[in-house]
Coordinates of C-alpha atoms and ligand atoms in Angstrom, one line a residue:
M26 CA 8.7 -32.0 -63.0
S27 CA 6.3 -34.7 -62.1
K28 CA 3.2 -34.1 -59.9
S29 CA 2.1 -35.4 -56.5
I30 CA -1.2 -37.1 -56.1
S31 CA -3.7 -37.6 -53.5
G32 CA -6.1 -40.5 -53.2
F33 CA -4.1 -42.7 -55.8
S34 CA -4.8 -45.9 -53.8
K35 CA -8.6 -45.4 -54.3
L36 CA -8.1 -45.3 -58.2
S37 CA -8.9 -48.4 -60.2
K38 CA -6.1 -50.3 -61.6
S39 CA -6.6 -48.9 -65.0
K40 CA -6.7 -45.2 -63.7
K41 CA -3.7 -45.7 -61.7
I42 CA -1.9 -46.8 -65.0
D43 CA -3.3 -44.0 -67.0
W44 CA -1.8 -41.5 -64.3
I45 CA 1.5 -43.1 -64.4
V46 CA 2.0 -43.3 -67.9
D47 CA 0.6 -39.7 -68.5
T48 CA 2.7 -38.3 -65.8
Y49 CA 6.2 -40.1 -66.3
F50 CA 6.4 -41.4 -69.7
S51 CA 7.0 -39.5 -73.1
N52 CA 5.1 -42.3 -75.1
A53 CA 2.3 -43.2 -72.8
E54 CA 0.9 -45.8 -75.1
D55 CA 4.1 -47.7 -75.4
A56 CA 4.6 -47.6 -71.6
K57 CA 1.0 -49.0 -71.1
N58 CA 1.6 -51.7 -73.6
I59 CA 4.8 -52.9 -71.8
L60 CA 2.9 -53.0 -68.4
K61 CA -0.1 -54.8 -70.0
Q62 CA 2.2 -57.4 -71.7
Y63 CA 3.1 -58.8 -68.4
W64 CA -0.6 -59.3 -67.2
N65 CA -1.6 -62.7 -67.0
T66 CA -4.2 -63.8 -69.5
D67 CA -6.2 -65.7 -67.0
E68 CA -8.2 -62.8 -65.3
K69 CA -8.5 -64.9 -62.0
L70 CA -4.9 -65.5 -61.8
Q71 CA -4.0 -62.0 -62.4
Q72 CA -6.3 -60.9 -59.7
L73 CA -4.6 -62.9 -57.2
H74 CA -1.3 -61.5 -58.1
D75 CA -2.9 -57.9 -58.0
E76 CA -4.1 -58.7 -54.4
F77 CA -0.9 -59.8 -53.0
I78 CA 0.4 -56.4 -52.7
E79 CA -1.2 -52.7 -53.1
N80 CA -1.3 -50.3 -56.0
T81 CA -0.1 -53.4 -58.2
I82 CA 0.2 -52.3 -62.0
T83 CA 1.5 -55.4 -63.5
N84 CA 3.7 -58.5 -62.7
Y85 CA 7.6 -58.5 -62.4
Y86 CA 9.0 -61.6 -63.8
L87 CA 12.0 -63.2 -62.5
P88 CA 13.2 -66.6 -64.2
L89 CA 12.4 -69.8 -62.1
G90 CA 15.2 -72.2 -62.6
V91 CA 16.0 -75.6 -61.2
A92 CA 19.3 -77.1 -60.0
P93 CA 19.1 -81.0 -60.0
N94 CA 21.0 -83.8 -58.3
F95 CA 21.2 -82.4 -54.6
L96 CA 21.5 -85.4 -52.3
I97 CA 20.6 -84.3 -48.9
N98 CA 20.7 -86.9 -45.9
N99 CA 20.5 -89.6 -48.8
K100 CA 17.4 -88.1 -50.3
L101 CA 17.4 -86.6 -53.9
Y102 CA 16.1 -83.1 -54.4
T103 CA 15.8 -80.9 -57.6
I104 CA 15.9 -77.3 -56.0
P105 CA 13.9 -74.4 -57.3
M106 CA 15.7 -71.0 -57.6
A107 CA 14.2 -67.7 -58.6
I108 CA 16.9 -65.3 -59.2
E109 CA 18.1 -62.7 -61.8
E110 CA 21.7 -63.3 -61.9
S111 CA 23.3 -65.6 -64.5
S112 CA 25.7 -68.5 -63.3
V113 CA 24.0 -68.8 -60.0
V114 CA 21.8 -71.8 -61.0
A115 CA 24.6 -73.4 -62.9
A116 CA 27.1 -73.1 -60.1
A117 CA 24.4 -74.5 -57.7
S118 CA 23.9 -77.4 -60.1
K119 CA 27.7 -78.0 -60.6
A120 CA 28.2 -78.2 -57.0
A121 CA 25.2 -80.5 -56.4
K122 CA 26.6 -83.0 -59.0
F123 CA 30.0 -82.8 -57.4
W124 CA 28.9 -83.7 -54.1
L125 CA 26.3 -86.3 -55.3
E126 CA 29.6 -88.2 -56.2
R127 CA 30.8 -87.8 -52.8
G128 CA 28.2 -88.6 -50.3
G129 CA 26.2 -85.6 -50.8
F130 CA 25.0 -83.0 -48.0
K131 CA 24.4 -83.9 -44.5
T132 CA 22.2 -81.4 -42.5
T133 CA 20.5 -81.2 -39.1
V134 CA 18.1 -78.5 -37.5
I135 CA 19.9 -77.4 -34.3
S136 CA 16.9 -75.3 -32.9
T137 CA 13.8 -73.8 -34.0
T138 CA 12.9 -70.9 -31.4
K139 CA 11.8 -67.6 -32.5
I140 CA 11.7 -64.4 -30.6
G141 CA 9.3 -61.4 -30.1
Q142 CA 9.7 -58.5 -27.8
V143 CA 7.4 -55.9 -26.2
H144 CA 9.2 -52.7 -25.7
F145 CA 8.0 -50.5 -22.7
I146 CA 9.0 -47.6 -20.8
F147 CA 8.4 -48.0 -16.9
K148 CA 9.3 -45.1 -14.4
G149 CA 9.8 -46.8 -11.3
D150 CA 11.3 -49.3 -9.1
F151 CA 12.6 -52.5 -10.8
H152 CA 11.6 -54.6 -7.6
A153 CA 8.1 -53.7 -7.9
L154 CA 8.0 -54.3 -11.6
K155 CA 9.8 -57.8 -11.2
Q156 CA 6.7 -58.6 -8.7
F157 CA 4.1 -57.1 -11.1
F158 CA 5.7 -59.6 -13.9
A159 CA 5.4 -62.4 -11.8
K160 CA 1.9 -61.9 -11.0
V161 CA 0.7 -61.0 -14.4
K162 CA 2.8 -63.8 -16.3
P163 CA 0.1 -66.5 -16.0
K164 CA -2.4 -63.7 -17.1
L165 CA -0.2 -63.2 -20.4
F166 CA -0.7 -66.8 -21.4
E167 CA -4.3 -66.9 -20.3
E168 CA -5.3 -63.7 -22.5
T169 CA -3.4 -65.2 -25.6
E170 CA -5.2 -68.5 -25.3
S171 CA -7.7 -67.8 -28.2
I172 CA -4.5 -66.9 -30.5
T173 CA -2.3 -69.8 -29.3
K174 CA -4.9 -72.9 -28.9
N175 CA -4.5 -74.1 -32.4
M176 CA -0.7 -73.6 -32.4
K177 CA -0.6 -75.5 -29.0
K178 CA -2.5 -78.3 -30.3
R179 CA 0.1 -78.7 -33.2
G180 CA 2.7 -78.9 -30.5
G181 CA 4.0 -75.1 -30.7
G182 CA 2.9 -71.7 -29.1
I183 CA 4.6 -69.5 -26.4
I184 CA 7.7 -71.2 -24.9
D185 CA 8.5 -68.6 -22.3
I186 CA 8.2 -64.9 -21.3
E187 CA 11.0 -63.1 -19.5
L188 CA 11.3 -59.6 -18.2
R189 CA 14.6 -58.0 -19.4
D190 CA 15.8 -54.8 -17.7
K191 CA 17.4 -52.6 -20.5
T192 CA 17.9 -49.5 -18.4
S193 CA 21.8 -49.6 -18.7
D194 CA 21.1 -48.9 -22.5
I195 CA 18.1 -46.4 -22.4
E196 CA 16.7 -44.9 -19.3
N197 CA 13.5 -46.7 -18.0
Y198 CA 13.7 -49.0 -20.9
Y199 CA 12.4 -52.7 -20.2
Q200 CA 11.2 -55.5 -22.4
L201 CA 9.1 -58.6 -22.5
H202 CA 11.3 -60.9 -24.4
V203 CA 9.4 -63.8 -25.6
S204 CA 10.3 -67.0 -27.2
F205 CA 8.0 -68.9 -29.7
E206 CA 7.7 -72.2 -31.5
T207 CA 5.7 -71.6 -34.7
L208 CA 6.3 -75.0 -36.3
D209 CA 5.7 -75.0 -40.1
A210 CA 4.9 -71.2 -40.3
M211 CA 7.5 -68.4 -40.3
G212 CA 5.4 -67.2 -37.5
A213 CA 5.4 -63.3 -37.9
N214 CA 1.7 -62.6 -37.9
F215 CA 1.2 -65.2 -34.9
I216 CA 3.9 -63.8 -33.0
N217 CA 2.8 -60.1 -33.5
S218 CA -0.8 -61.1 -32.6
C219 CA 0.5 -62.7 -29.4
L220 CA 2.8 -59.6 -28.6
E221 CA 0.1 -57.1 -29.0
Q222 CA -2.2 -59.0 -26.6
F223 CA 0.6 -59.1 -24.1
A224 CA 1.1 -55.5 -24.3
K225 CA -2.7 -54.6 -24.0
T226 CA -2.8 -57.1 -20.8
F227 CA 0.4 -55.6 -19.2
K228 CA -0.9 -52.3 -19.4
K229 CA -4.3 -53.1 -18.3
E230 CA -3.1 -55.0 -15.2
A231 CA -0.5 -52.5 -14.3
L232 CA -3.4 -50.0 -13.6
E233 CA -4.8 -52.5 -10.9
F234 CA -1.5 -53.3 -9.5
N235 CA -1.5 -52.2 -5.7
L236 CA 2.2 -52.0 -5.2
F237 CA 2.6 -49.6 -7.9
T238 CA 2.6 -45.9 -7.4
E239 CA 0.3 -43.9 -9.6
E240 CA 3.2 -42.8 -12.0
E241 CA 4.4 -46.5 -12.1
K242 CA 0.9 -47.6 -13.3
Q243 CA 1.5 -45.7 -16.3
I244 CA 3.5 -48.1 -18.4
D245 CA 4.3 -46.7 -21.8
I246 CA 4.2 -49.4 -24.6
I247 CA 6.6 -48.3 -27.2
M248 CA 6.0 -51.2 -29.6
S249 CA 5.4 -54.9 -29.9
I250 CA 7.2 -56.8 -32.8
L251 CA 8.8 -59.9 -33.5
S252 CA 12.6 -60.0 -34.1
N253 CA 14.0 -61.2 -37.5
Y254 CA 17.2 -62.3 -35.4
V255 CA 16.9 -65.8 -34.9
P256 CA 20.1 -67.3 -33.6
N257 CA 18.1 -70.1 -31.9
C258 CA 16.4 -71.1 -35.2
L259 CA 19.5 -72.5 -36.6
V260 CA 20.3 -75.3 -39.0
R261 CA 23.7 -76.8 -40.2
A262 CA 24.6 -78.2 -43.5
E263 CA 27.9 -79.9 -44.2
V264 CA 29.9 -81.8 -46.8
S265 CA 33.2 -84.0 -46.4
C266 CA 35.2 -86.1 -48.4
S267 CA 38.9 -87.4 -48.3
I268 CA 41.2 -84.7 -49.7
E269 CA 42.1 -87.1 -52.6
D270 CA 38.7 -87.3 -54.0
L271 CA 38.4 -83.5 -54.0
S272 CA 39.9 -82.9 -57.2
D273 CA 38.2 -83.9 -60.3
N274 CA 40.7 -82.6 -62.9
D275 CA 44.5 -82.8 -63.4
T276 CA 45.4 -79.1 -62.9
I277 CA 45.2 -79.2 -59.3
S278 CA 45.6 -82.1 -56.7
G279 CA 43.2 -82.7 -54.0
E280 CA 45.6 -81.7 -51.3
A281 CA 46.5 -78.3 -53.0
F282 CA 42.9 -77.4 -53.7
A283 CA 41.7 -78.2 -50.1
N284 CA 44.4 -76.1 -48.8
K285 CA 43.8 -73.2 -50.8
F286 CA 40.0 -73.4 -50.1
V287 CA 40.6 -73.7 -46.5
Q288 CA 42.6 -70.6 -46.8
A289 CA 40.0 -68.8 -48.6
V290 CA 37.5 -69.5 -46.0
K291 CA 39.8 -68.4 -43.4
I292 CA 40.3 -65.0 -45.1
A293 CA 36.6 -64.6 -45.0
E294 CA 36.6 -65.4 -41.4
V295 CA 38.9 -62.8 -40.5
E296 CA 38.6 -59.9 -43.3
P297 CA 35.2 -58.2 -43.4
Y298 CA 35.7 -56.9 -46.9
R299 CA 36.0 -60.3 -48.1
A300 CA 33.3 -61.6 -45.7
V301 CA 30.6 -59.6 -47.2
T302 CA 31.3 -60.9 -50.7
H303 CA 31.7 -64.4 -49.6
N304 CA 28.3 -64.1 -47.7
K305 CA 26.7 -62.4 -50.8
G306 CA 27.7 -65.6 -52.7
I307 CA 26.0 -67.8 -50.0
M308 CA 22.8 -65.6 -50.2
N309 CA 22.8 -66.2 -54.2
G310 CA 21.7 -69.7 -53.4
I311 CA 19.8 -68.8 -50.0
D312 CA 17.5 -66.0 -51.5
A313 CA 17.0 -67.9 -54.6
V314 CA 15.3 -70.6 -53.0
V315 CA 13.6 -68.6 -50.2
L316 CA 12.0 -66.3 -53.2
A317 CA 10.9 -69.6 -55.2
T318 CA 9.2 -70.9 -52.0
G319 CA 7.4 -67.8 -51.2
N320 CA 9.3 -66.9 -48.1
D321 CA 10.2 -63.5 -46.6
F322 CA 13.8 -62.9 -48.1
R323 CA 14.1 -59.6 -46.2
A324 CA 13.6 -61.4 -43.0
V325 CA 16.1 -64.1 -43.9
E326 CA 18.8 -61.4 -45.2
A327 CA 18.4 -59.3 -42.0
G328 CA 18.6 -62.3 -39.8
V329 CA 21.6 -63.9 -41.4
H330 CA 23.8 -60.8 -41.6
A331 CA 23.1 -60.0 -38.0
Y332 CA 24.2 -63.5 -37.2
A333 CA 27.3 -63.2 -39.4
S334 CA 28.2 -60.3 -37.0
R335 CA 27.3 -62.0 -33.7
N336 CA 30.9 -62.0 -32.4
G337 CA 31.6 -58.3 -32.8
S338 CA 32.9 -58.1 -36.3
Y339 CA 31.4 -59.5 -39.6
S340 CA 32.7 -62.7 -40.6
S341 CA 32.2 -65.8 -42.9
L342 CA 29.0 -67.8 -42.3
T343 CA 30.9 -70.9 -43.6
H344 CA 34.0 -72.7 -42.3
A345 CA 36.2 -75.3 -43.6
K346 CA 39.1 -77.6 -42.2
V347 CA 41.3 -80.6 -43.1
E348 CA 41.8 -83.0 -40.6
N349 CA 43.4 -86.5 -40.8
G350 CA 43.1 -86.2 -44.6
I351 CA 39.4 -85.5 -44.5
F352 CA 38.0 -82.0 -46.0
T353 CA 35.0 -80.7 -44.3
F354 CA 33.2 -77.6 -45.2
W355 CA 30.1 -76.6 -43.2
M356 CA 27.7 -73.8 -42.3
E357 CA 25.4 -73.0 -39.5
I358 CA 22.9 -70.5 -40.3
P359 CA 19.6 -69.0 -38.8
L360 CA 16.6 -69.4 -41.1
A361 CA 13.0 -68.6 -40.1
L362 CA 11.1 -70.2 -42.9
G363 CA 7.3 -71.2 -43.4
T364 CA 5.8 -73.9 -45.6
I365 CA 2.4 -72.9 -44.4
G366 CA 1.1 -69.2 -44.2
G367 CA 2.1 -66.3 -46.0
L368 CA 2.0 -66.8 -49.8
T369 CA 3.2 -70.3 -49.7
G370 CA -0.6 -71.8 -50.4
L371 CA -1.3 -69.0 -52.8
H372 CA 1.2 -68.2 -55.2
P373 CA 0.9 -71.0 -57.7
L374 CA 4.5 -71.3 -58.7
V375 CA 5.3 -71.2 -55.0
K376 CA 3.0 -74.3 -54.4
L377 CA 4.7 -76.0 -57.5
S378 CA 8.0 -75.4 -56.0
L379 CA 7.1 -76.9 -52.7
E380 CA 5.6 -79.9 -54.7
L381 CA 9.0 -80.1 -56.5
L382 CA 10.7 -80.4 -53.0
H383 CA 8.5 -83.2 -51.7
K384 CA 6.1 -80.9 -49.9
P385 CA 8.7 -80.1 -47.0
S386 CA 8.0 -79.2 -43.5
A387 CA 9.7 -75.9 -42.4
K388 CA 12.5 -77.8 -40.7
E389 CA 13.1 -79.7 -43.9
L390 CA 12.8 -76.6 -46.0
M391 CA 15.5 -74.9 -43.6
Q392 CA 18.0 -77.9 -44.5
I393 CA 17.4 -77.4 -48.1
V394 CA 17.9 -73.7 -48.1
A395 CA 21.1 -73.9 -46.0
V396 CA 22.3 -76.6 -48.6
A397 CA 21.6 -74.2 -51.4
G398 CA 23.8 -71.7 -49.7
L399 CA 26.6 -74.0 -49.0
A400 CA 26.7 -75.5 -52.5
Q401 CA 26.8 -72.0 -53.8
N402 CA 29.6 -70.9 -51.7
F403 CA 31.5 -74.1 -52.7
A404 CA 31.1 -73.3 -56.4
A405 CA 32.1 -69.8 -56.0
L406 CA 35.2 -70.7 -53.8
R407 CA 36.3 -73.5 -56.2
S408 CA 36.2 -71.1 -59.3
L409 CA 37.8 -68.2 -57.2
T410 CA 40.6 -70.5 -56.1
T411 CA 41.2 -72.2 -59.5
T412 CA 40.2 -70.5 -62.8
G413 CA 39.0 -67.2 -61.3
I414 CA 35.3 -66.2 -61.2
Q415 CA 34.9 -64.5 -64.5
Q416 CA 35.6 -67.5 -66.7
G417 CA 32.4 -69.4 -65.6
H418 CA 30.3 -66.4 -64.6
M419 CA 31.0 -64.4 -68.1
K420 CA 30.4 -67.8 -69.9
M421 CA 26.8 -67.8 -68.4
H422 CA 26.6 -64.1 -68.9
L423 CA 27.2 -64.1 -72.6
M424 CA 23.5 -64.4 -73.2
N425 CA 22.7 -61.4 -71.6
I426 CA 25.2 -59.3 -73.4
L427 CA 24.1 -60.8 -76.7
N428 CA 20.5 -59.7 -75.9
Q429 CA 21.8 -56.1 -75.1
F430 CA 23.0 -56.2 -78.8
E431 CA 19.6 -57.5 -79.8
A432 CA 21.6 -60.5 -81.4
N433 CA 19.3 -62.8 -83.7
D434 CA 19.4 -66.6 -83.4
F435 CA 22.1 -66.9 -85.9
E436 CA 24.5 -64.4 -84.1
K437 CA 23.7 -66.0 -80.9
K438 CA 24.6 -69.5 -82.4
T439 CA 27.8 -68.4 -84.1
L440 CA 29.1 -66.2 -81.2
T441 CA 28.2 -69.0 -78.5
E442 CA 30.4 -71.4 -80.4
H443 CA 33.2 -68.7 -81.1
F444 CA 33.3 -68.1 -77.0
K445 CA 33.6 -71.7 -76.3
N446 CA 37.4 -71.1 -77.1
H447 CA 37.8 -67.4 -76.2
T448 CA 37.4 -65.4 -73.1
V449 CA 34.0 -63.6 -72.5
T450 CA 34.4 -59.9 -71.7
H451 CA 32.0 -57.2 -72.5
S452 CA 34.4 -55.6 -75.1
A453 CA 35.3 -59.1 -76.5
V454 CA 31.5 -59.6 -77.3
T455 CA 31.3 -56.0 -78.7
E456 CA 34.2 -56.5 -81.1
A457 CA 32.9 -59.9 -82.1
I458 CA 29.1 -59.0 -82.8
T459 CA 30.4 -56.0 -84.8
E460 CA 32.7 -58.0 -86.7
L461 CA 30.2 -60.7 -87.4
R462 CA 27.7 -58.2 -88.5
I463 CA 30.0 -56.5 -90.9
K464 CA 31.0 -59.8 -92.3
T465 CA 27.2 -61.0 -92.8
N466 CA 26.4 -57.5 -94.3
S467 CA 29.1 -57.8 -97.0
E468 CA 28.2 -61.1 -98.1
Ligands
LIG12 C1 29.4 -71.4 -64.2 C2 30.1 -72.7 -64.0 C3 29.0 -73.7 -63.2 C4 30.6 -73.3 -65.2 O1 31.2 -74.4 -65.0 P1 31.8 -75.4 -66.1 O2 32.8 -76.4 -65.5 O3 32.2 -74.4 -67.4 O4 30.5 -76.2 -66.5 P2 30.3 -77.5 -67.5 O5 29.8 -76.8 -69.1 O6 31.5 -78.2 -67.5 O7 29.1 -78.1 -66.7 C5 29.3 -78.9 -65.5 C6 28.1 -78.7 -64.7 O8 27.9 -77.2 -64.2 C7 26.4 -77.0 -64.4 N1 26.3 -76.2 -65.6 C8 27.2 -75.6 -66.3 N2 26.4 -74.7 -67.2 C9 25.1 -74.8 -67.0 C10 24.1 -74.1 -67.7 N3 24.4 -73.3 -68.6 N4 22.9 -74.3 -67.1 C11 22.9 -75.4 -66.1 N5 23.8 -75.8 -65.4 C12 25.1 -75.9 -65.9 C13 25.9 -78.5 -64.7 O9 25.5 -79.0 -63.5 C14 26.8 -79.1 -65.4 O10 26.7 -80.6 -65.4 P3 25.6 -81.3 -66.6 O11 24.3 -80.4 -66.4 O12 26.2 -80.8 -68.1 O13 25.5 -82.5 -66.2 C15 31.2 -72.8 -63.0 O14 32.3 -71.8 -63.6 C16 30.9 -72.1 -61.6 O15 30.6 -72.8 -60.7 N6 31.2 -70.8 -61.5 C17 30.8 -70.0 -60.1 C18 29.8 -69.1 -60.5 C19 29.1 -68.3 -59.3 O16 29.7 -68.5 -58.2 N7 28.4 -67.4 -59.8 C20 27.6 -66.4 -58.7 C21 27.7 -65.2 -59.2 S1 29.2 -64.5 -58.9 C22 28.9 -63.8 -57.3 O17 27.8 -63.1 -57.4 C23 29.4 -64.2 -56.0 C24 30.9 -64.2 -55.6 C25 31.5 -65.1 -56.7 O18 31.5 -63.1 -56.0 C26 30.9 -64.7 -54.4 C27 32.4 -64.9 -53.7 O19 33.1 -64.0 -54.1 O20 32.6 -65.9 -53.1
LIG13 N1 9.3 -58.7 -39.5 C1 8.8 -59.5 -40.4 O1 9.5 -60.6 -40.8 C2 7.3 -59.4 -40.7 C3 6.9 -60.5 -41.5 N2 5.6 -60.4 -41.8 C4 4.9 -61.5 -43.0 O2 4.2 -62.5 -42.1 C5 4.1 -63.6 -43.0 C6 4.4 -64.7 -42.4 O3 3.5 -64.9 -41.0 P1 2.9 -66.2 -40.4 O4 2.3 -65.8 -39.2 O5 3.8 -67.3 -40.7 O6 1.8 -66.6 -41.6 P2 0.2 -66.4 -41.4 O7 -0.2 -65.3 -40.9 O8 -0.3 -66.8 -42.8 O9 0.1 -67.6 -40.4 C7 0.3 -69.1 -40.7 C8 -0.8 -69.8 -39.7 O10 -1.2 -71.0 -40.2 C9 -1.7 -71.9 -39.1 N3 -1.0 -73.0 -39.5 C10 -1.7 -74.2 -39.8 N4 -1.0 -75.3 -39.7 C11 0.3 -75.1 -39.1 C12 1.5 -75.8 -38.9 N5 1.7 -77.0 -39.2 N6 2.5 -75.1 -38.2 C13 2.3 -73.8 -38.1 N7 1.3 -73.1 -38.3 C14 0.1 -73.6 -38.9 C15 -1.4 -71.2 -38.0 O11 -2.5 -70.7 -37.3 C16 -0.5 -70.0 -38.3 O12 -0.5 -68.9 -37.5 C17 5.1 -63.5 -44.1 O13 4.3 -63.1 -45.4 C18 5.8 -62.3 -43.7 O14 6.5 -61.6 -44.8 C19 4.7 -59.8 -41.3 C20 4.8 -58.9 -40.4 C21 6.4 -58.6 -40.1

């Protein structure tokens, strides 16, 4: 059985590794070598990565791929994508190329408001609390001045502070519900700093408020935190073309494809089991760009799925219709992203990704990310409603299976050629590589 340890965080990196490999690995030297293999040879760069998080022992690589040919509002982009799953980048690239020839993607940012809340318990009269709030509200703005002054100069800051009565949900529970404009920053730290100052001011001022009883003066702050639910930080991405232009092969007409596609989207609108997978496909594109641009994918994931459930049941994020012979496919999605702050100015590959994207503002990045999600969903639905998903996915996954067998270059070349005309499944690859090895050995 493994042991626990006290003071691990205080050990040096090399001592941490020693403890890990000695405690958990049968071959400590091998384990240590694997960890060290992923260190950067540039010590300064390694230190930068070490300091992103805590207790760092090595780097965890993900491939960074690119999907070219994205025409967004008449501007061409090559989109960086960091993801472990095969076929996602290929699918995005294929959808980009398809829509490039059909006018490209059109996007608009609908809104950019973010929310934070101070949750508190107040045992008293709501009327008195409202009076107190009216009195203290200017002070809340005043006492956060040092935090907000630069953001205000840039055109952002605190938009409004509301008092919300939540006592029908929990006894004596109220909120300060605050809206913010954080411009090119995702804003989590800015918002949290403002909220924590509101909480201090609110509590302090309550002690001096004459209309409160002694009990009412004891406002109990439970917590102050931004919300990752951002339904008013919304972007729309859309593609459309005539149904005749929709087909690029002879096996299905544009009309038949459009109808099937719209049905597939409708199913995801009404059937949660399908909607979750449908939206997972959208997140294949979104997460990959969010990660490549150093943004907080947990925040995005949480917010997006909450939005997908906003009408009471989990539903598709994308929608499609055919009207007057025109096929339209679109998505509105909440995305709180930053192109300043967090890791965006620190991680060399994030900086490179942002430069590749023409150094976007947060609003531009929202549009690019939404397009990556819409394109991904288009590619997946196109495969699902025509060839089935496995054909393309397994074609891309072939190399992973071959690597599981530690295939050499000759085997990879021969089998890639073979599977151009055969269906890729795990067992078909197993059979083919076994046969090839028997044949090669007997020669
Ligand atoms: C996989 C493809 C693209 C193959 O599609 P294909 O028609 O066999 O590809 P192709 O060889 O004819 O090439 C056409 C274009 O596709 C792209 N492409 C093609 N191959 C590559 C490659 N190796 N590397 C980079 N890009 C590639 C590329 O843009 C290329 O143009 P070119 O560069 O030649 O001018 C297609 O079958 C497809 O789009 N499939 C969908 C795959 C998918 O959605 N994968 C996500 C993982 S599955 C999942 O997690 C989600 C899901 C599906 O469950 C969601 C849902 O249910 O909704
Ligand atoms: N629940 C959550 O989502 C939480 C997330 N986080 C983390 O917080 C980080 C993001 O916080 P931020 O406050 O965005 O980053 P940050 O703390 O690095 O701040 C960015 C700062 O950049 C400055 N700035 C300069 N030019 C600007 C411009 N044009 N527009 C806007 N700001 C400009 C502002 O002072 C702003 O506060 C992420 O790493 C995230 O993972 C932290 C706590 C909770």
